PDB file of C-alpha atoms and ligand atoms in Angstrom:
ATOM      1  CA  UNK A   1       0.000   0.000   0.000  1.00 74.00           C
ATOM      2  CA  UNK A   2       1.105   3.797  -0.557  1.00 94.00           C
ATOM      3  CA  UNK A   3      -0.417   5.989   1.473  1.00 98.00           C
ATOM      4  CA  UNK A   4      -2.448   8.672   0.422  1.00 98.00           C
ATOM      5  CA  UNK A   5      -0.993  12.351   1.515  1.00 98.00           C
ATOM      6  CA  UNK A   6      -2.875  14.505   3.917  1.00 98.00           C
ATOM      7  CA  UNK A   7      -2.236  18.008   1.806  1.00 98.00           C
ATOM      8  CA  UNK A   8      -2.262  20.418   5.701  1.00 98.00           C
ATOM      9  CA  UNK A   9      -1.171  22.714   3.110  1.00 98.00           C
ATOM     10  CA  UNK A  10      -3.946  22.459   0.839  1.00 98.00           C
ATOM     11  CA  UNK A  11      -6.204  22.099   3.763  1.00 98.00           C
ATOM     12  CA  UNK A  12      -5.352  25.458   5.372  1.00 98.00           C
ATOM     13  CA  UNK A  13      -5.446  27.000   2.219  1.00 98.00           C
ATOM     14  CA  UNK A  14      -9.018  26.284   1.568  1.00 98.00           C
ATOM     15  CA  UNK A  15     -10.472  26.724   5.283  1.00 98.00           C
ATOM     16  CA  UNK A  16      -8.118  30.288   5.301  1.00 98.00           C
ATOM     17  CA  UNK A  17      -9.995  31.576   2.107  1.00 98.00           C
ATOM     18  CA  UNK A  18     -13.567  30.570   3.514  1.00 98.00           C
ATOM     19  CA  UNK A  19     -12.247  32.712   6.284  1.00 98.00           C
ATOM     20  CA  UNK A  20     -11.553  35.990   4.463  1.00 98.00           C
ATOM     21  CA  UNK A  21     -14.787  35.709   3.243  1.00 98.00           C
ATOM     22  CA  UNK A  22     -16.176  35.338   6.688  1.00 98.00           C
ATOM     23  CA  UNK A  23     -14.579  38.090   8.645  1.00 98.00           C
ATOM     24  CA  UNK A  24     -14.965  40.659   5.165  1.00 98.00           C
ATOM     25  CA  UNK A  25     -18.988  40.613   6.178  1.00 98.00           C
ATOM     26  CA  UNK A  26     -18.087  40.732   9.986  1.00 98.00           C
ATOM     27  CA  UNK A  27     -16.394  43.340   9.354  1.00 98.00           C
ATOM     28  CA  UNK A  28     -18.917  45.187   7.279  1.00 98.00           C
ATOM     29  CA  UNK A  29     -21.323  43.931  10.141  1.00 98.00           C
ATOM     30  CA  UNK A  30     -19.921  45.082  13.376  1.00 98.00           C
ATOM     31  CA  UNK A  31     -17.499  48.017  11.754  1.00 98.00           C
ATOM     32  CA  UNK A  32     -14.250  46.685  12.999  1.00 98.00           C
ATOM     33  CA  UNK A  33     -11.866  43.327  12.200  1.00 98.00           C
ATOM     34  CA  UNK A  34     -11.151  40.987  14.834  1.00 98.00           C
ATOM     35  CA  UNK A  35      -7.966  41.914  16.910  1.00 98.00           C
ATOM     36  CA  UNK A  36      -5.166  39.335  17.819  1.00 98.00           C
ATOM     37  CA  UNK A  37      -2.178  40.142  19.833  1.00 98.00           C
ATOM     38  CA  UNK A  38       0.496  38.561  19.503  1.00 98.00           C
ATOM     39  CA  UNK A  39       3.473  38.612  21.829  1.00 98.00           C
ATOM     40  CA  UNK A  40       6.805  37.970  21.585  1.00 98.00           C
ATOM     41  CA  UNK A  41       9.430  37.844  24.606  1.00 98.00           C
ATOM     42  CA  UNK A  42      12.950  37.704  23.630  1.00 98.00           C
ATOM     43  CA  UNK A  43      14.978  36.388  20.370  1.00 95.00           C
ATOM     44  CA  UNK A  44      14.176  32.715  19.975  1.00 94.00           C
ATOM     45  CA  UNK A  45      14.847  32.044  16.496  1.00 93.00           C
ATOM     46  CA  UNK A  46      12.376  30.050  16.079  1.00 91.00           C
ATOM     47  CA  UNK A  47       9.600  31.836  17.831  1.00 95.00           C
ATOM     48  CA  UNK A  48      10.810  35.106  15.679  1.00 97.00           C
ATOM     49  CA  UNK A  49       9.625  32.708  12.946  1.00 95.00           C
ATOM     50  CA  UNK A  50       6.528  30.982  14.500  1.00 95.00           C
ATOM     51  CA  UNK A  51       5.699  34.799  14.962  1.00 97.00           C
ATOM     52  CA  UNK A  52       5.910  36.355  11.940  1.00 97.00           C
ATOM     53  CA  UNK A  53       4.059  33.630  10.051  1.00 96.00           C
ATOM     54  CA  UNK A  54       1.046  34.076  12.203  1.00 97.00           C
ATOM     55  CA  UNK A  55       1.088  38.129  11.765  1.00 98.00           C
ATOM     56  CA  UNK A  56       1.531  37.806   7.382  1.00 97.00           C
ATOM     57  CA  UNK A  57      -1.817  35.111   8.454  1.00 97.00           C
ATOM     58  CA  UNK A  58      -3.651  37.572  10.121  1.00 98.00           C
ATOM     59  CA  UNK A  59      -2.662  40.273   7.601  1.00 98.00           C
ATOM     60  CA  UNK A  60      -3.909  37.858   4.601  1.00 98.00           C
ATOM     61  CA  UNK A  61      -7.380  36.465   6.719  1.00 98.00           C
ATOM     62  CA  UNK A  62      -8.088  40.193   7.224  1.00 98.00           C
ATOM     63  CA  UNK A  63      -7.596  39.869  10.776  1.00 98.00           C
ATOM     64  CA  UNK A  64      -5.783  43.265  12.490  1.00 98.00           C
ATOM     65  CA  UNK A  65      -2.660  41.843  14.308  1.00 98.00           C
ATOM     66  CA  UNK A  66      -0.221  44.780  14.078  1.00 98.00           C
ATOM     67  CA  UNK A  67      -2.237  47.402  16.218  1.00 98.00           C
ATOM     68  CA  UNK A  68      -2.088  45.028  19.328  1.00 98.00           C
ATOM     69  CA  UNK A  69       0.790  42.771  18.647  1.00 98.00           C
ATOM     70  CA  UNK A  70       4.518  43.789  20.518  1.00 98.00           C
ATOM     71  CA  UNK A  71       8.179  42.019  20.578  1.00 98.00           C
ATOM     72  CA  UNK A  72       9.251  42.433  24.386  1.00 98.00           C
ATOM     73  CA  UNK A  73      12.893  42.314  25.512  1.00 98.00           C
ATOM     74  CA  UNK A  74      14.816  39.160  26.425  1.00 98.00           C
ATOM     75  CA  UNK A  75      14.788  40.996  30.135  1.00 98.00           C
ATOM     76  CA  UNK A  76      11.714  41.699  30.448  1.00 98.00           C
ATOM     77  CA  UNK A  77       9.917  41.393  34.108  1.00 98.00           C
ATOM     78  CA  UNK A  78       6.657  39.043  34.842  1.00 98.00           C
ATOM     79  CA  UNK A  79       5.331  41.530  36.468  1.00 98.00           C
ATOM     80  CA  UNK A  80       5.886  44.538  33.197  1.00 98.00           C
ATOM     81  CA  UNK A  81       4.348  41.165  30.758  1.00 98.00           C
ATOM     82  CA  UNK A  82       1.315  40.939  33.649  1.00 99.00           C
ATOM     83  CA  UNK A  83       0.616  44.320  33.357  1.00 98.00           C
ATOM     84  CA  UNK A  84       0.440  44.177  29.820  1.00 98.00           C
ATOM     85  CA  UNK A  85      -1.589  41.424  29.816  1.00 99.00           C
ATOM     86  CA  UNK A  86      -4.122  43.087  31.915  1.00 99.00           C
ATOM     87  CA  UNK A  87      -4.176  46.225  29.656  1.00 98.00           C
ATOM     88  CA  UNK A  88      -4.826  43.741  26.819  1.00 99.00           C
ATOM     89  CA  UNK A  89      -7.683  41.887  28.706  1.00 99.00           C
ATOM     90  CA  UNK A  90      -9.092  45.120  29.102  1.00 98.00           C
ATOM     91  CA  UNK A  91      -8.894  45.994  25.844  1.00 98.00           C
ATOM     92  CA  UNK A  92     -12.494  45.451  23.578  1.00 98.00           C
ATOM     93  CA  UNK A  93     -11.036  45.496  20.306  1.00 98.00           C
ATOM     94  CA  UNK A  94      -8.600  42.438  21.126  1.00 99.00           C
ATOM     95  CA  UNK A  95     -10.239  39.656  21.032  1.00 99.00           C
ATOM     96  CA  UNK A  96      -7.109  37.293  21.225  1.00 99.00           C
ATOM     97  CA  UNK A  97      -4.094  37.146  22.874  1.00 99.00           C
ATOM     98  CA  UNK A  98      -1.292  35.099  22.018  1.00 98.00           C
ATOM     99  CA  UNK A  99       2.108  35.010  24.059  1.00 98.00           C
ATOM    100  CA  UNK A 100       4.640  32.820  22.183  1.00 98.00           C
ATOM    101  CA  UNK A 101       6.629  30.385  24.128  1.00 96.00           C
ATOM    102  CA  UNK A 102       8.795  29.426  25.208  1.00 96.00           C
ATOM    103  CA  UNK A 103       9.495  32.611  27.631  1.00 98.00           C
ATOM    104  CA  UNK A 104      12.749  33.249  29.464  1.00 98.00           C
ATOM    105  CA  UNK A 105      13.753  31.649  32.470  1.00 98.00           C
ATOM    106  CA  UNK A 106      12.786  34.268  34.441  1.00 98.00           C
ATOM    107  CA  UNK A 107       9.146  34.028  33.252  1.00 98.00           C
ATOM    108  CA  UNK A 108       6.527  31.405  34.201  1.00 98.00           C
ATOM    109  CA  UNK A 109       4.400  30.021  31.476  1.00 98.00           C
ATOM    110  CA  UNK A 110       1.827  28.749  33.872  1.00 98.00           C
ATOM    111  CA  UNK A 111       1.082  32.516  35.562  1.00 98.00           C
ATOM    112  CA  UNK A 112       0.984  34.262  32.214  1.00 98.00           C
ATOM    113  CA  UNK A 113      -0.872  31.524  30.553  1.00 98.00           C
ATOM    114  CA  UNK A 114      -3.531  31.365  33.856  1.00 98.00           C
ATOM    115  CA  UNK A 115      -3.320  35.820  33.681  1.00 99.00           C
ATOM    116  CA  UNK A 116      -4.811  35.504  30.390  1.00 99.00           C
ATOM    117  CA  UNK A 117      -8.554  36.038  29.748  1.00 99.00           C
ATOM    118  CA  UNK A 118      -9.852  32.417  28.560  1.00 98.00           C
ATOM    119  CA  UNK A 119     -12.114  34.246  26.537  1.00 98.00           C
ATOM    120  CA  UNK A 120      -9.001  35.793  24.596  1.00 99.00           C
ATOM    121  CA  UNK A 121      -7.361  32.140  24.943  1.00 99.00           C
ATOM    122  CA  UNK A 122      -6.767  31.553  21.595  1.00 98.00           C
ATOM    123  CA  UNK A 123      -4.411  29.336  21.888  1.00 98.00           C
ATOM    124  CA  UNK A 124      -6.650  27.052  23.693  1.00 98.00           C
ATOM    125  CA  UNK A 125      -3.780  26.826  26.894  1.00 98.00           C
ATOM    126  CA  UNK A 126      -5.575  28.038  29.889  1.00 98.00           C
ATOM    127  CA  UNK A 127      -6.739  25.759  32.051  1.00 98.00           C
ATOM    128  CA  UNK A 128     -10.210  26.468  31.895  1.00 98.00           C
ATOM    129  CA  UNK A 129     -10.077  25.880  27.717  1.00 98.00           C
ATOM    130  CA  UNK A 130      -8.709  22.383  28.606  1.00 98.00           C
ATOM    131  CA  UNK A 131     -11.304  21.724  31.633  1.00 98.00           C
ATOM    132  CA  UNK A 132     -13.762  22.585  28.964  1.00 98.00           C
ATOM    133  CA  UNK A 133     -12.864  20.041  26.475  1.00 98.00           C
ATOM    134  CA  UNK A 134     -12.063  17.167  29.444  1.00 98.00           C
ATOM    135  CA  UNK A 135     -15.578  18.433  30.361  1.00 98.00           C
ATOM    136  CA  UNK A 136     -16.833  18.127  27.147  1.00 98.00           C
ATOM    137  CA  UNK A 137     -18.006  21.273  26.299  1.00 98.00           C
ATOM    138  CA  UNK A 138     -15.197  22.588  24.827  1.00 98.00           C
ATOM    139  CA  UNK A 139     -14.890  26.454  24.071  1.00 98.00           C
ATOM    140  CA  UNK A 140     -11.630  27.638  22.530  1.00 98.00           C
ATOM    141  CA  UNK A 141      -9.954  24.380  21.703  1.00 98.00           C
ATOM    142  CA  UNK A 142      -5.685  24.180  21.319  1.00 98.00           C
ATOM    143  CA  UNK A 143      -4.498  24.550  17.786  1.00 98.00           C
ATOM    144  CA  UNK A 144      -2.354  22.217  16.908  1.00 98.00           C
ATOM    145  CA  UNK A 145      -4.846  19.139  18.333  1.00 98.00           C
ATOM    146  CA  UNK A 146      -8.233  21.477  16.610  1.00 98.00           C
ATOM    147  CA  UNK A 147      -5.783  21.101  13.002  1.00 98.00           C
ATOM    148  CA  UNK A 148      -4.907  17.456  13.686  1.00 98.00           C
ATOM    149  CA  UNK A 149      -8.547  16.761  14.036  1.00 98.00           C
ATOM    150  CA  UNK A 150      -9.470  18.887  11.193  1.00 98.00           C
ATOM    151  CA  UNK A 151      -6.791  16.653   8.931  1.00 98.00           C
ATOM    152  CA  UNK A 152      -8.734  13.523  10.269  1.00 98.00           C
ATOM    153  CA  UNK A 153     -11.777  14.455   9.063  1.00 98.00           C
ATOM    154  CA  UNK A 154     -10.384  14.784   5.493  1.00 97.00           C
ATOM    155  CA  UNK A 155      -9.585  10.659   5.704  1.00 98.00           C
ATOM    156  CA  UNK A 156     -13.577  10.578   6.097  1.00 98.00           C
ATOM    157  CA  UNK A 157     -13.120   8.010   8.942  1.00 98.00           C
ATOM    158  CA  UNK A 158     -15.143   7.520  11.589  1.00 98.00           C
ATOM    159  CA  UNK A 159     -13.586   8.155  14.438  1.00 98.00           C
ATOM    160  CA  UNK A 160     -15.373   6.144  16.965  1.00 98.00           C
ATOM    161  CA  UNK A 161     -13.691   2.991  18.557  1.00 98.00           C
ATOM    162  CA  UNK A 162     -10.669   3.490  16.165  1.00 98.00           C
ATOM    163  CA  UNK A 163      -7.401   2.804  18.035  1.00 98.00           C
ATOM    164  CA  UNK A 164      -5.466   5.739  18.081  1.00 99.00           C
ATOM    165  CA  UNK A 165      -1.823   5.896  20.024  1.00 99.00           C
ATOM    166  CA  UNK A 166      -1.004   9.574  20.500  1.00 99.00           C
ATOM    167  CA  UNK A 167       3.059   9.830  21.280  1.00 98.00           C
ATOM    168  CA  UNK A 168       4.171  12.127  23.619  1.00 98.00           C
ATOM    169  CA  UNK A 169       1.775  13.659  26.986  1.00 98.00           C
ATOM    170  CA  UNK A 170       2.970  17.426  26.260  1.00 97.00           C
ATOM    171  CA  UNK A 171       0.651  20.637  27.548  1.00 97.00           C
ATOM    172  CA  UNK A 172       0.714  21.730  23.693  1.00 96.00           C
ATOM    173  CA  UNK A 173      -0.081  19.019  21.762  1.00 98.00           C
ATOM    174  CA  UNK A 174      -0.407  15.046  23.432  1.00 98.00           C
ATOM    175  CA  UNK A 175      -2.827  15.934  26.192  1.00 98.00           C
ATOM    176  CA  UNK A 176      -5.566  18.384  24.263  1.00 98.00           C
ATOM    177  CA  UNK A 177      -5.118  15.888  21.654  1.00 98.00           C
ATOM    178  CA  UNK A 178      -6.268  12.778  23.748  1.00 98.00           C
ATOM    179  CA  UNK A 179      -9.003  14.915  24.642  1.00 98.00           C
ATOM    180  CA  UNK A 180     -10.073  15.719  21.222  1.00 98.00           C
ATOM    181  CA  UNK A 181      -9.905  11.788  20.247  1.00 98.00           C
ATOM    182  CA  UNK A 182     -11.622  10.512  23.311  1.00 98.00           C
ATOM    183  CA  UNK A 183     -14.720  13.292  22.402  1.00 98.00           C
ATOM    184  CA  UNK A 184     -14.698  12.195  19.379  1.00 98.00           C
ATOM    185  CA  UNK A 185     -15.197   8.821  20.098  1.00 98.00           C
ATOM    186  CA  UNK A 186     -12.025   6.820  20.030  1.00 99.00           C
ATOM    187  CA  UNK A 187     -10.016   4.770  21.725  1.00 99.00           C
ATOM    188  CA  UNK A 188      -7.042   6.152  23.424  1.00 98.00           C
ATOM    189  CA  UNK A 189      -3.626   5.635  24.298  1.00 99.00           C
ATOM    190  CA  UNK A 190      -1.452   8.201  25.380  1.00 99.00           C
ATOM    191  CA  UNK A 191       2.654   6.980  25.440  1.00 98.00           C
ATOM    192  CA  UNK A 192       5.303   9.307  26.583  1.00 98.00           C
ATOM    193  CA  UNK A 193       8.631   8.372  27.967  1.00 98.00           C
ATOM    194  CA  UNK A 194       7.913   6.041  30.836  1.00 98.00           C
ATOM    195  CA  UNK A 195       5.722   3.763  28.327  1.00 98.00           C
ATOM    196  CA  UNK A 196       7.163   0.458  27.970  1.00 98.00           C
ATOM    197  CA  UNK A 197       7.835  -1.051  24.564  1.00 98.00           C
ATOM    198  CA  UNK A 198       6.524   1.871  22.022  1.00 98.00           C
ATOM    199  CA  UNK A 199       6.880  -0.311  19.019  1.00 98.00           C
ATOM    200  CA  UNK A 200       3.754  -2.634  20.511  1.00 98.00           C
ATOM    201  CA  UNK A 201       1.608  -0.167  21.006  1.00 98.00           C
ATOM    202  CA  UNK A 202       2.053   1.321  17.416  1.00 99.00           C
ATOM    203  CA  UNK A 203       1.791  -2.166  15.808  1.00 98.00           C
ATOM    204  CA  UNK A 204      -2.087  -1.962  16.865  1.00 98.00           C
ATOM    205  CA  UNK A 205      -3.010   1.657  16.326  1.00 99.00           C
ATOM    206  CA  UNK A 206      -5.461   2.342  13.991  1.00 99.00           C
ATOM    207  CA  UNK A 207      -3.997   5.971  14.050  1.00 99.00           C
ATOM    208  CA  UNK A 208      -0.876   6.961  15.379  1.00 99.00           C
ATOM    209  CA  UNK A 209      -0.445  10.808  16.363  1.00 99.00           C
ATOM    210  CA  UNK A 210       3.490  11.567  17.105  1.00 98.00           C
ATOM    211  CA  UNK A 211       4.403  14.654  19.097  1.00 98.00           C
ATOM    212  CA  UNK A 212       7.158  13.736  20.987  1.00 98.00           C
ATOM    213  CA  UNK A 213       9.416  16.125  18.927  1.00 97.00           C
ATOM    214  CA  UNK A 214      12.363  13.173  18.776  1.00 97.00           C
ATOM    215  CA  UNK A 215      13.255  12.732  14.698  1.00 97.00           C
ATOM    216  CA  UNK A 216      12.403   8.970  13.616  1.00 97.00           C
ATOM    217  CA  UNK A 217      11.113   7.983  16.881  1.00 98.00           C
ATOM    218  CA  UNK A 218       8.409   6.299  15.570  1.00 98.00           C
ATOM    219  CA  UNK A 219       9.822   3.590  13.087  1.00 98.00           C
ATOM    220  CA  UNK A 220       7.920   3.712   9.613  1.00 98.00           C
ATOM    221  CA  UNK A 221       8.131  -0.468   9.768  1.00 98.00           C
ATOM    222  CA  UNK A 222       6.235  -0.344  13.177  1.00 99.00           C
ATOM    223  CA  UNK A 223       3.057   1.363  11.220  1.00 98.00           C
ATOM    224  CA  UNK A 224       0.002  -1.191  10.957  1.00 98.00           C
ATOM    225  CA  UNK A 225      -0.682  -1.678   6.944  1.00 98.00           C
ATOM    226  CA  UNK A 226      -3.940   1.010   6.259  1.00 98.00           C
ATOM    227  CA  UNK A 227      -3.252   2.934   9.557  1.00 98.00           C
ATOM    228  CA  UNK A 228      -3.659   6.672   9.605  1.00 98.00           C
ATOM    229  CA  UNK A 229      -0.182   8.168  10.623  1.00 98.00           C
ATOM    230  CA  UNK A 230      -0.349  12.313  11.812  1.00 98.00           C
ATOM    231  CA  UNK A 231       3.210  13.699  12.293  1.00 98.00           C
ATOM    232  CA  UNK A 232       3.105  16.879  14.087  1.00 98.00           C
ATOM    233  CA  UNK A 233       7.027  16.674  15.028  1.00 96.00           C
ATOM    234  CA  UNK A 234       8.640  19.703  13.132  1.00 94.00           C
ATOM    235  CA  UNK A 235      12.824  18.469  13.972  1.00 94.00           C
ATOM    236  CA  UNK A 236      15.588  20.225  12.096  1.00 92.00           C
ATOM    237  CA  UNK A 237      18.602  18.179  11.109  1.00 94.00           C
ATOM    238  CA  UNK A 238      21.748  19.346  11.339  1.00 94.00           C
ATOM    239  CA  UNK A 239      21.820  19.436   6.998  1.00 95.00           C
ATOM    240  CA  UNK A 240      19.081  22.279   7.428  1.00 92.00           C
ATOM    241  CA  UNK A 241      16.310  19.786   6.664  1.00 94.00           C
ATOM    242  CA  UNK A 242      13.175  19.688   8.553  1.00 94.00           C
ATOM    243  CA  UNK A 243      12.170  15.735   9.063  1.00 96.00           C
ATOM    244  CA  UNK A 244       9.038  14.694  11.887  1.00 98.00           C
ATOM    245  CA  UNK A 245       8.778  11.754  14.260  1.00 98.00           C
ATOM    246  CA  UNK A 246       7.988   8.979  12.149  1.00 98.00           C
ATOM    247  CA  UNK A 247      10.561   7.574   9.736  1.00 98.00           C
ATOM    248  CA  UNK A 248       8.342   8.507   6.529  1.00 98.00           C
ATOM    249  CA  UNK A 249       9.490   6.367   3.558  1.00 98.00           C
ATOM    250  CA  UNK A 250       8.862   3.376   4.955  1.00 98.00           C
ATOM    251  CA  UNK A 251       5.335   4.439   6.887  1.00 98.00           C
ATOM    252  CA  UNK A 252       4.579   5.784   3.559  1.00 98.00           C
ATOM    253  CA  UNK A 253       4.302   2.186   2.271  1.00 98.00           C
ATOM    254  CA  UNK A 254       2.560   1.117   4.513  1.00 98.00           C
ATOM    255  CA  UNK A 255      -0.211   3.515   6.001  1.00 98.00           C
ATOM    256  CA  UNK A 256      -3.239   4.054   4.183  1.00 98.00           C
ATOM    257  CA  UNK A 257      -3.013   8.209   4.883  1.00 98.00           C
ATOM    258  CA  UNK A 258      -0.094  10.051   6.087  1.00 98.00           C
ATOM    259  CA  UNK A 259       0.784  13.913   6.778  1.00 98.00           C
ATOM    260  CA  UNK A 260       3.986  15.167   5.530  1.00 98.00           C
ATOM    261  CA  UNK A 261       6.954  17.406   7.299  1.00 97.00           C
ATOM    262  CA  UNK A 262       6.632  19.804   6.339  1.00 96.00           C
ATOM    263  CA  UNK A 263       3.517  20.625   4.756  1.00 97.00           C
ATOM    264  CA  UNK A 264       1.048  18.692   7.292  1.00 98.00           C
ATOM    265  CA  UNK A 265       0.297  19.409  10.742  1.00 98.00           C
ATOM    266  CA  UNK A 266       1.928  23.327  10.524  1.00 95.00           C
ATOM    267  CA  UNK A 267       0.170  24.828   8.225  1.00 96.00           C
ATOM    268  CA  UNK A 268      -3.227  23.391  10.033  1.00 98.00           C
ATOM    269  CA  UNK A 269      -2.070  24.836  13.708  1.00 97.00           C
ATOM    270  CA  UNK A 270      -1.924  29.062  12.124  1.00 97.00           C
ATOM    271  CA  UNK A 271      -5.241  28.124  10.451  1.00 98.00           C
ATOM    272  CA  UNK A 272      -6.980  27.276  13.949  1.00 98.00           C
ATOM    273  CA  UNK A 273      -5.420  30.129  15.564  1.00 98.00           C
ATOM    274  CA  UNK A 274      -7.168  32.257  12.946  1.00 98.00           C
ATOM    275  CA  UNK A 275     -10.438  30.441  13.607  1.00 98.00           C
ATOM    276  CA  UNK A 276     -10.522  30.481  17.376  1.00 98.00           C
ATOM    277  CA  UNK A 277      -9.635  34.565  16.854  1.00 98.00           C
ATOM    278  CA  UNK A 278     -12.975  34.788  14.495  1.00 98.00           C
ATOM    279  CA  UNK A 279     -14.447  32.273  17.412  1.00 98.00           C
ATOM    280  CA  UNK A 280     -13.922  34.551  19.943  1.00 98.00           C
ATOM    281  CA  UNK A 281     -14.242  37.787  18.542  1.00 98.00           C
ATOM    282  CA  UNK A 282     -18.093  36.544  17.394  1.00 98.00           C
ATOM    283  CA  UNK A 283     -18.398  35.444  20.722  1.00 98.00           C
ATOM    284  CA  UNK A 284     -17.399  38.887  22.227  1.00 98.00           C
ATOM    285  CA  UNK A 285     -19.809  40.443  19.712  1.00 98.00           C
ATOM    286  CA  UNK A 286     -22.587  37.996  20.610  1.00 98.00           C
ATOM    287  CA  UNK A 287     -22.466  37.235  17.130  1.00 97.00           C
ATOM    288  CA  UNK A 288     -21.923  33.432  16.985  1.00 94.00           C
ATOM    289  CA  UNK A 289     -23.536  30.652  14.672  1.00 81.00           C
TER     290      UNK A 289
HETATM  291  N1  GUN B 301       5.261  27.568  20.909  1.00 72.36           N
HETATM  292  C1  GUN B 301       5.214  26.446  20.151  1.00 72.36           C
HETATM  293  N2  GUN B 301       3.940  26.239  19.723  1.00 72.36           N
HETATM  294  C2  GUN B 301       3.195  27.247  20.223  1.00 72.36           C
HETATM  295  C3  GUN B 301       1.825  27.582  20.119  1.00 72.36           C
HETATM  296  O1  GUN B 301       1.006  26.887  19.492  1.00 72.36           O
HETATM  297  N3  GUN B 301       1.442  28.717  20.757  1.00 72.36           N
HETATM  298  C4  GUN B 301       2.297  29.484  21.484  1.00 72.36           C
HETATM  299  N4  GUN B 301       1.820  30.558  22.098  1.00 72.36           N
HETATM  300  N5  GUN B 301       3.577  29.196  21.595  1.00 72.36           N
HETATM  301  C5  GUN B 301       4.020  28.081  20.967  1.00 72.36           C
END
């Protein structure tokens, strides 16, 4: 069997130009676009990157990122990023707040995170986001999970009792994510690096979602013939290439649908930010579906 590719480029494309049709009349509606924030602490080259992807995003959705957004100092105090994110909170014409991590040591992720308004949480972190979706009521879901799913319902599976084997238990990605499956119906397994022989546990999913962020982790041979295989590791080589969890040219024999690196989960994660930004910003308008 080759697998057949799940396109997150082609994917985000389509849901982002729906969008900028949506928030053109919401803007006409309501007189104003829907504001995101994003914040940046510090000169992580990758988050310089993360960052600027998801302004150009907002700038091509028709979403107004630049009034609200700011790149903070490698120094900068809790208490001065606090304060800011109070002012933003405040603040009716942001309707999202996004504060990149990881922050510097002197910052912690949980306070800011927990400071945050959870109805400007559009990255889906605060605890209350994830207590919704445990709860099963979820509000403003995490991205990169809300993307994953989104990819899954291209396959047009159905998700219930399918055995899925999520890799890695992180905040970001493995937890929300085992959430997300276990609403939707399936049967989960969550392995992270006190689970005892991986390679079983992949042999019998019906879906395997890697996020452990450790290139070729997940052996391509291990993959169950037809499986659906969702890479969201993003691991740069020391060549410069970018390569994901799961060895792909073997898996890609194998699995019956597969997501490339890159080109698969990472285009899908900006796309949900977007969303939960419109989400929120209807829901601040009392303006929702
Ligand atoms: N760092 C890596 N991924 C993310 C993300 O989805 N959101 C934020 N805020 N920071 C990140």
């Amino acid at each position: 069997m080759t697998a057949r590719i799940l396109d997150g480029k082609a994917v985000a494309a389509r849901i982002r130009s729906t969008m900028a049709d949506e928030v053109a009349a919401l803007i006409s509606k309501h007189g104003r676009a829907p504001g995101l924030a994003v914040i940046l602490v510090g000169e992580d080259a990758a988050s310089e990157v993360y960052v600027r992807n998801k302004k150009k995003a907002c700038v091509d959705t028709g979403i107004e990122s630049a009034a609200f957004s700011q790149t903070l100092p490698a120094s900068t105090t809790q208490q001065h990023l606090l304060g800011l994110i109070a002012e933003l909170n405040a603040n009716p014409k942001v309707d999202g707040i996004l504060v990149q991590m990881p922050l510097p040591a002197q910052i912690d992720s949980e306070t800011v995170i927990e400071a945050i308004d959870p109805g400007k949480d559009v990255d889906g972190f605060h605890p209350y986001n994830v207590g919704r979706l445990a709860a099963r009521i979820p509000s403003l879901r995490s991205c990169t999970p809300y993307g994953c799913m989104k990819l899954l319902e291209e396959t047009g599976l159905d998700l219930h009792g399918q055995e899925v084997v999520i890799v890695g238990a992180s905040n970001i990605v493995g937890r929300p994510m085992a959430l997300e499956l276990l609403l939707a119906g399936a049967t989960v397994t969550v392995a992270h690096k006190f689970t005892r022989d991986l390679q079983a546990h992949i042999e019998r999913a019906d879906i395997v979602v890697a996020a452990a962020g450790k290139p070729g982790l997940v052996k391509g041979e291990w993959i169950k013939p037809g499986a659906v295989v969702i890479d969201v590791g993003i691991n740069r080589l020391n060549d410069g290439t970018l390569t994901g969890d799961v060895g792909y040219a073997a898996a890609a024999e194998r699995a019956g649908w597969i997501t490339p690196v890159p080109g698969g989960v990472g285009p899908m994660t900006i796309t949900m930010l977007l969303a939960n930004t419109v989400q929120a910003f209807r829901e601040h308008l009392g303006d929702t579906l």
